[in-house]
PDB file of C-alpha atoms in Angstrom:
ATOM      1  CA  MET A  23       0.000   0.000   0.000  1.00  0.00           C
ATOM      2  CA  ILE A  24       1.271   3.478  -0.850  1.00  0.00           C
ATOM      3  CA  ASN A  25       1.791   6.089   1.872  1.00  0.00           C
ATOM      4  CA  ILE A  26       0.274   9.578   1.692  1.00  0.00           C
ATOM      5  CA  GLU A  27       3.551  11.274   0.824  1.00  0.00           C
ATOM      6  CA  ASP A  28       4.174   8.909  -2.104  1.00  0.00           C
ATOM      7  CA  PHE A  29       0.530   9.204  -3.174  1.00  0.00           C
ATOM      8  CA  GLU A  30       0.880  12.977  -3.468  1.00  0.00           C
ATOM      9  CA  LYS A  31       3.822  12.513  -5.850  1.00  0.00           C
ATOM     10  CA  LEU A  32       1.750  10.431  -8.258  1.00  0.00           C
ATOM     11  CA  PRO A  33       0.435  11.994 -11.477  1.00  0.00           C
ATOM     12  CA  THR A  34      -3.227  13.013 -11.257  1.00  0.00           C
ATOM     13  CA  ARG A  35      -4.255  10.258 -13.676  1.00  0.00           C
ATOM     14  CA  GLU A  36      -2.750   7.603 -11.375  1.00  0.00           C
ATOM     15  CA  LYS A  37      -4.342   9.216  -8.309  1.00  0.00           C
ATOM     16  CA  ILE A  38      -7.729   9.018 -10.036  1.00  0.00           C
ATOM     17  CA  ILE A  39      -7.174   5.312 -10.747  1.00  0.00           C
ATOM     18  CA  ARG A  40      -6.121   4.540  -7.163  1.00  0.00           C
ATOM     19  CA  VAL A  41      -8.985   6.485  -5.558  1.00  0.00           C
ATOM     20  CA  SER A  42     -11.474   4.958  -8.000  1.00  0.00           C
ATOM     21  CA  ALA A  43     -10.281   1.433  -7.187  1.00  0.00           C
ATOM     22  CA  ASN A  44     -10.635   2.168  -3.481  1.00  0.00           C
ATOM     23  CA  ILE A  45     -14.193   3.480  -3.912  1.00  0.00           C
ATOM     24  CA  ILE A  46     -15.183   0.439  -6.002  1.00  0.00           C
ATOM     25  CA  VAL A  47     -13.868  -1.937  -3.345  1.00  0.00           C
ATOM     26  CA  LYS A  48     -15.008  -0.107  -0.228  1.00  0.00           C
ATOM     27  CA  GLU A  49     -18.321   1.363  -1.405  1.00  0.00           C
ATOM     28  CA  GLY A  50     -19.340  -0.405  -4.609  1.00  0.00           C
ATOM     29  CA  LEU A  51     -19.994   0.662  -8.183  1.00  0.00           C
ATOM     30  CA  LYS A  52     -23.011   2.785  -7.235  1.00  0.00           C
ATOM     31  CA  LYS A  53     -20.729   5.141  -5.290  1.00  0.00           C
ATOM     32  CA  PHE A  54     -18.171   5.206  -8.094  1.00  0.00           C
ATOM     33  CA  THR A  55     -19.084   8.633  -9.485  1.00  0.00           C
ATOM     34  CA  ALA A  56     -17.064  11.543 -10.808  1.00  0.00           C
ATOM     35  CA  LYS A  57     -18.218  13.628  -7.867  1.00  0.00           C
ATOM     36  CA  ASN A  58     -17.080  11.082  -5.259  1.00  0.00           C
ATOM     37  CA  VAL A  59     -13.699  10.593  -6.926  1.00  0.00           C
ATOM     38  CA  ALA A  60     -13.205  14.352  -7.330  1.00  0.00           C
ATOM     39  CA  ASP A  61     -14.237  15.086  -3.724  1.00  0.00           C
ATOM     40  CA  ARG A  62     -11.645  12.632  -2.367  1.00  0.00           C
ATOM     41  CA  LEU A  63      -8.930  14.173  -4.509  1.00  0.00           C
ATOM     42  CA  GLY A  64      -9.931  17.785  -3.883  1.00  0.00           C
ATOM     43  CA  ILE A  65     -10.458  18.477  -7.579  1.00  0.00           C
ATOM     44  CA  THR A  66     -13.484  19.252  -9.733  1.00  0.00           C
ATOM     45  CA  ASP A  67     -15.539  16.672 -11.605  1.00  0.00           C
ATOM     46  CA  ALA A  68     -14.414  18.305 -14.842  1.00  0.00           C
ATOM     47  CA  ALA A  69     -10.754  17.714 -13.931  1.00  0.00           C
ATOM     48  CA  ILE A  70     -11.360  13.963 -14.023  1.00  0.00           C
ATOM     49  CA  PHE A  71     -12.552  14.199 -17.597  1.00  0.00           C
ATOM     50  CA  LYS A  72      -9.328  15.933 -18.637  1.00  0.00           C
ATOM     51  CA  HIS A  73      -7.667  12.571 -17.937  1.00  0.00           C
ATOM     52  CA  PHE A  74     -10.449  10.123 -18.864  1.00  0.00           C
ATOM     53  CA  SER A  75     -13.236  10.452 -21.403  1.00  0.00           C
ATOM     54  CA  SER A  76     -15.710   8.574 -19.176  1.00  0.00           C
ATOM     55  CA  MET A  77     -16.025   6.708 -15.894  1.00  0.00           C
ATOM     56  CA  ASP A  78     -16.011   3.477 -17.899  1.00  0.00           C
ATOM     57  CA  ASP A  79     -12.532   4.413 -19.141  1.00  0.00           C
ATOM     58  CA  ILE A  80     -11.317   4.513 -15.539  1.00  0.00           C
ATOM     59  CA  ILE A  81     -12.703   1.014 -14.951  1.00  0.00           C
ATOM     60  CA  LEU A  82     -11.109  -0.145 -18.180  1.00  0.00           C
ATOM     61  CA  GLU A  83      -7.721   1.248 -17.131  1.00  0.00           C
ATOM     62  CA  ILE A  84      -7.943  -0.487 -13.729  1.00  0.00           C
ATOM     63  CA  ILE A  85      -8.774  -3.773 -15.446  1.00  0.00           C
ATOM     64  CA  GLU A  86      -6.100  -3.365 -18.127  1.00  0.00           C
ATOM     65  CA  LYS A  87      -3.397  -2.572 -15.568  1.00  0.00           C
ATOM     66  CA  TYR A  88      -4.311  -5.663 -13.551  1.00  0.00           C
ATOM     67  CA  ILE A  89      -4.482  -7.895 -16.616  1.00  0.00           C
ATOM     68  CA  SER A  90      -1.243  -6.574 -18.046  1.00  0.00           C
ATOM     69  CA  GLU A  91       0.735  -7.033 -14.821  1.00  0.00           C
ATOM     70  CA  CYS A  92      -0.718 -10.476 -14.042  1.00  0.00           C
ATOM     71  CA  SER A  93      -0.180 -11.676 -17.602  1.00  0.00           C
ATOM     72  CA  LYS A  94       3.365 -10.302 -17.720  1.00  0.00           C
ATOM     73  CA  SER A  95       4.301 -11.992 -14.429  1.00  0.00           C
ATOM     74  CA  ALA A  96       2.830 -15.298 -15.588  1.00  0.00           C
ATOM     75  CA  GLU A  97       4.806 -15.126 -18.843  1.00  0.00           C
ATOM     76  CA  GLU A  98       8.026 -14.238 -16.985  1.00  0.00           C
ATOM     77  CA  ALA A  99       7.529 -17.163 -14.604  1.00  0.00           C
ATOM     78  CA  LEU A 100       6.997 -19.587 -17.489  1.00  0.00           C
ATOM     79  CA  ARG A 101      10.235 -18.438 -19.176  1.00  0.00           C
ATOM     80  CA  LYS A 102      12.428 -18.635 -16.101  1.00  0.00           C
ATOM     81  CA  GLY A 103      14.447 -21.793 -15.555  1.00  0.00           C
ATOM     82  CA  GLU A 104      13.442 -22.141 -11.898  1.00  0.00           C
ATOM     83  CA  SER A 105      11.547 -25.006 -10.303  1.00  0.00           C
ATOM     84  CA  VAL A 106       7.791 -25.187 -10.795  1.00  0.00           C
ATOM     85  CA  LYS A 107       7.258 -24.227  -7.151  1.00  0.00           C
ATOM     86  CA  GLU A 108       9.401 -21.090  -7.608  1.00  0.00           C
ATOM     87  CA  LYS A 109       7.555 -20.227 -10.825  1.00  0.00           C
ATOM     88  CA  LEU A 110       4.171 -20.538  -9.128  1.00  0.00           C
ATOM     89  CA  GLU A 111       5.422 -18.507  -6.186  1.00  0.00           C
ATOM     90  CA  HIS A 112       6.637 -15.789  -8.555  1.00  0.00           C
ATOM     91  CA  VAL A 113       3.219 -15.671 -10.246  1.00  0.00           C
ATOM     92  CA  LEU A 114       1.391 -15.473  -6.902  1.00  0.00           C
ATOM     93  CA  ARG A 115       3.685 -12.740  -5.523  1.00  0.00           C
ATOM     94  CA  ALA A 116       3.248 -10.651  -8.658  1.00  0.00           C
ATOM     95  CA  HIS A 117      -0.516 -11.188  -8.553  1.00  0.00           C
ATOM     96  CA  ILE A 118      -0.616 -10.093  -4.895  1.00  0.00           C
ATOM     97  CA  LYS A 119       1.417  -6.976  -5.746  1.00  0.00           C
ATOM     98  CA  VAL A 120      -1.029  -5.953  -8.490  1.00  0.00           C
ATOM     99  CA  LEU A 121      -3.962  -6.848  -6.241  1.00  0.00           C
ATOM    100  CA  GLU A 122      -2.650  -4.434  -3.599  1.00  0.00           C
ATOM    101  CA  GLU A 123      -1.975  -1.676  -6.139  1.00  0.00           C
ATOM    102  CA  THR A 124      -5.547  -1.869  -7.435  1.00  0.00           C
ATOM    103  CA  ARG A 125      -6.957  -2.386  -3.907  1.00  0.00           C
ATOM    104  CA  GLY A 126      -8.709  -5.562  -5.020  1.00  0.00           C
ATOM    105  CA  ALA A 127     -10.931  -3.740  -7.507  1.00  0.00           C
ATOM    106  CA  VAL A 128     -10.627  -6.266 -10.340  1.00  0.00           C
ATOM    107  CA  PRO A 129     -11.879  -9.291  -8.367  1.00  0.00           C
ATOM    108  CA  VAL A 130     -14.801  -7.111  -7.224  1.00  0.00           C
ATOM    109  CA  LEU A 131     -15.437  -6.033 -10.809  1.00  0.00           C
ATOM    110  CA  CYS A 132     -15.297  -9.670 -11.945  1.00  0.00           C
ATOM    111  CA  PHE A 133     -18.068 -10.454  -9.502  1.00  0.00           C
ATOM    112  CA  GLU A 134     -20.104  -7.356 -10.390  1.00  0.00           C
ATOM    113  CA  PHE A 135     -19.837  -7.836 -14.154  1.00  0.00           C
ATOM    114  CA  SER A 136     -20.547 -11.560 -14.009  1.00  0.00           C
ATOM    115  CA  ARG A 137     -24.089 -10.615 -12.986  1.00  0.00           C
ATOM    116  CA  ALA A 138     -24.539  -7.529 -15.167  1.00  0.00           C
ATOM    117  CA  ASP A 139     -25.204  -6.794 -18.807  1.00  0.00           C
ATOM    118  CA  GLU A 140     -21.867  -4.967 -19.200  1.00  0.00           C
ATOM    119  CA  LYS A 141     -20.688  -7.157 -22.063  1.00  0.00           C
ATOM    120  CA  LYS A 142     -17.541  -5.199 -22.939  1.00  0.00           C
ATOM    121  CA  PHE A 143     -16.062  -5.561 -19.439  1.00  0.00           C
ATOM    122  CA  HIS A 144     -17.325  -9.113 -19.033  1.00  0.00           C
ATOM    123  CA  GLU A 145     -15.645 -10.211 -22.275  1.00  0.00           C
ATOM    124  CA  ILE A 146     -12.299  -8.577 -21.345  1.00  0.00           C
ATOM    125  CA  LEU A 147     -12.318 -10.207 -17.912  1.00  0.00           C
ATOM    126  CA  GLN A 148     -13.365 -13.597 -19.327  1.00  0.00           C
ATOM    127  CA  LYS A 149     -10.558 -13.511 -21.881  1.00  0.00           C
ATOM    128  CA  PHE A 150      -8.048 -12.667 -19.131  1.00  0.00           C
ATOM    129  CA  LEU A 151      -9.306 -15.429 -16.832  1.00  0.00           C
ATOM    130  CA  ASN A 152      -9.060 -17.998 -19.618  1.00  0.00           C
ATOM    131  CA  SER A 153      -5.547 -16.915 -20.567  1.00  0.00           C
ATOM    132  CA  TYR A 154      -4.374 -16.802 -16.936  1.00  0.00           C
ATOM    133  CA  LYS A 155      -5.943 -20.192 -16.243  1.00  0.00           C
ATOM    134  CA  GLU A 156      -4.155 -21.646 -19.268  1.00  0.00           C
ATOM    135  CA  ARG A 157      -0.762 -20.349 -18.069  1.00  0.00           C
ATOM    136  CA  ILE A 158      -1.211 -21.611 -14.506  1.00  0.00           C
ATOM    137  CA  SER A 159      -2.521 -24.948 -15.827  1.00  0.00           C
ATOM    138  CA  LYS A 160       0.693 -25.346 -17.834  1.00  0.00           C
ATOM    139  CA  LEU A 161       2.759 -24.830 -14.699  1.00  0.00           C
ATOM    140  CA  VAL A 162       0.636 -27.287 -12.727  1.00  0.00           C
ATOM    141  CA  LYS A 163       0.986 -29.901 -15.486  1.00  0.00           C
ATOM    142  CA  GLU A 164       4.751 -29.285 -15.579  1.00  0.00           C
ATOM    143  CA  GLY A 165       4.856 -29.789 -11.798  1.00  0.00           C
ATOM    144  CA  GLN A 166       2.918 -33.034 -12.128  1.00  0.00           C
ATOM    145  CA  ASP A 167       5.357 -34.253 -14.797  1.00  0.00           C
ATOM    146  CA  GLU A 168       8.254 -33.413 -12.454  1.00  0.00           C
ATOM    147  CA  GLY A 169       6.514 -35.116  -9.533  1.00  0.00           C
ATOM    148  CA  CYS A 170       6.290 -32.079  -7.235  1.00  0.00           C
ATOM    149  CA  ILE A 171       2.532 -31.506  -7.677  1.00  0.00           C
ATOM    150  CA  ARG A 172      -0.015 -34.142  -6.778  1.00  0.00           C
ATOM    151  CA  PRO A 173      -0.779 -36.171  -9.936  1.00  0.00           C
ATOM    152  CA  GLU A 174      -4.494 -36.640  -9.232  1.00  0.00           C
ATOM    153  CA  LEU A 175      -5.224 -32.885  -9.428  1.00  0.00           C
ATOM    154  CA  ASP A 176      -6.863 -31.479 -12.534  1.00  0.00           C
ATOM    155  CA  PRO A 177      -4.541 -28.684 -13.804  1.00  0.00           C
ATOM    156  CA  GLU A 178      -7.409 -26.396 -14.877  1.00  0.00           C
ATOM    157  CA  ASP A 179      -9.269 -26.848 -11.595  1.00  0.00           C
ATOM    158  CA  THR A 180      -6.054 -26.132  -9.705  1.00  0.00           C
ATOM    159  CA  ALA A 181      -5.485 -22.973 -11.757  1.00  0.00           C
ATOM    160  CA  MET A 182      -9.023 -21.842 -10.919  1.00  0.00           C
ATOM    161  CA  LEU A 183      -8.265 -22.577  -7.261  1.00  0.00           C
ATOM    162  CA  PHE A 184      -5.438 -20.012  -7.434  1.00  0.00           C
ATOM    163  CA  ILE A 185      -7.786 -17.415  -8.900  1.00  0.00           C
ATOM    164  CA  GLY A 186     -10.573 -18.322  -6.464  1.00  0.00           C
ATOM    165  CA  LEU A 187      -8.349 -18.050  -3.398  1.00  0.00           C
ATOM    166  CA  ILE A 188      -7.248 -14.568  -4.406  1.00  0.00           C
ATOM    167  CA  GLN A 189     -10.899 -13.646  -5.008  1.00  0.00           C
ATOM    168  CA  ALA A 190     -11.805 -15.038  -1.577  1.00  0.00           C
ATOM    169  CA  LYS A 191      -9.023 -12.986   0.035  1.00  0.00           C
ATOM    170  CA  VAL A 192     -10.511  -9.805  -1.429  1.00  0.00           C
ATOM    171  CA  PHE A 193     -14.030 -10.620  -0.249  1.00  0.00           C
ATOM    172  CA  ALA A 194     -12.780 -11.467   3.250  1.00  0.00           C
ATOM    173  CA  TYR A 195     -10.974  -8.114   3.262  1.00  0.00           C
ATOM    174  CA  ILE A 196     -14.112  -6.244   2.170  1.00  0.00           C
ATOM    175  CA  MET A 197     -16.390  -8.059   4.624  1.00  0.00           C
ATOM    176  CA  SER A 198     -14.061  -7.381   7.556  1.00  0.00           C
ATOM    177  CA  SER A 199     -13.967  -3.640   6.730  1.00  0.00           C
ATOM    178  CA  LYS A 200     -10.310  -3.607   7.618  1.00  0.00           C
ATOM    179  CA  GLU A 201      -7.681  -1.213   6.358  1.00  0.00           C
ATOM    180  CA  GLY A 202      -4.157  -1.998   5.240  1.00  0.00           C
ATOM    181  CA  PRO A 203      -2.952  -4.738   2.927  1.00  0.00           C
ATOM    182  CA  ILE A 204      -5.412  -7.263   1.516  1.00  0.00           C
ATOM    183  CA  VAL A 205      -2.882 -10.071   1.899  1.00  0.00           C
ATOM    184  CA  GLU A 206      -1.128  -9.261   5.173  1.00  0.00           C
ATOM    185  CA  ASP A 207       1.557 -11.930   4.869  1.00  0.00           C
ATOM    186  CA  PRO A 208       2.163 -13.175   1.313  1.00  0.00           C
ATOM    187  CA  ASP A 209       4.501 -15.927   2.590  1.00  0.00           C
ATOM    188  CA  ILE A 210       1.746 -17.476   4.730  1.00  0.00           C
ATOM    189  CA  PHE A 211      -0.833 -17.130   1.940  1.00  0.00           C
ATOM    190  CA  ILE A 212       1.482 -18.830  -0.566  1.00  0.00           C
ATOM    191  CA  SER A 213       2.310 -21.647   1.866  1.00  0.00           C
ATOM    192  CA  GLU A 214      -1.438 -22.219   2.407  1.00  0.00           C
ATOM    193  CA  VAL A 215      -1.971 -22.484  -1.346  1.00  0.00           C
ATOM    194  CA  PHE A 216       0.977 -24.841  -1.779  1.00  0.00           C
ATOM    195  CA  TYR A 217      -0.064 -27.046   1.145  1.00  0.00           C
ATOM    196  CA  GLY A 218      -3.042 -28.353  -0.830  1.00  0.00           C
ATOM    197  CA  ILE A 219      -1.317 -29.013  -4.147  1.00  0.00           C
ATOM    198  CA  MET A 220       2.293 -30.012  -3.503  1.00  0.00           C
ATOM    199  CA  ASN A 221       3.470 -33.554  -2.928  1.00  0.00           C
ATOM    200  CA  SER A 222       4.851 -34.019   0.580  1.00  0.00           C
TER     201      SER A 222
END
């Protein structure tokens, strides 16, 4: 999480994204308005639209940042010559980092758009989930071939478990109304994930 001093150094566009993500997570899409974002930043509504053409563009930027970072980290992990466990850990750590930067907004948006008629966002998120699932599945299969991941696990189901556990972390965070990091101790979270899939 970024401190106030560092937040003030951010460009206005990035501040808008960060405040918007926080509103989406803490208050929901109904409270995600130009007025609410502007009020929290001490700027006018019109100032927001100097940086974004619409509120949907802010959502799109939040989603694209998340997708880009998660996809990039997954690709990097697949290319590295480390063990499967290290690759999966790298992917999870990068995912947690992006999750914190976006304050968990994308998992919330996934849930919101899965029930809405917002086709453009739904399609973008679905494409990302499928691509991410495919990459994680490859790693799981590689781990099964090497003997470090339990052979009876379905690689696609295991990949969805990764995504689902991160989603669950965000909802637990929202429901507890706590402040601070969503994943307080990434090492513990990662060890919990690995406990269920790794061979002993």
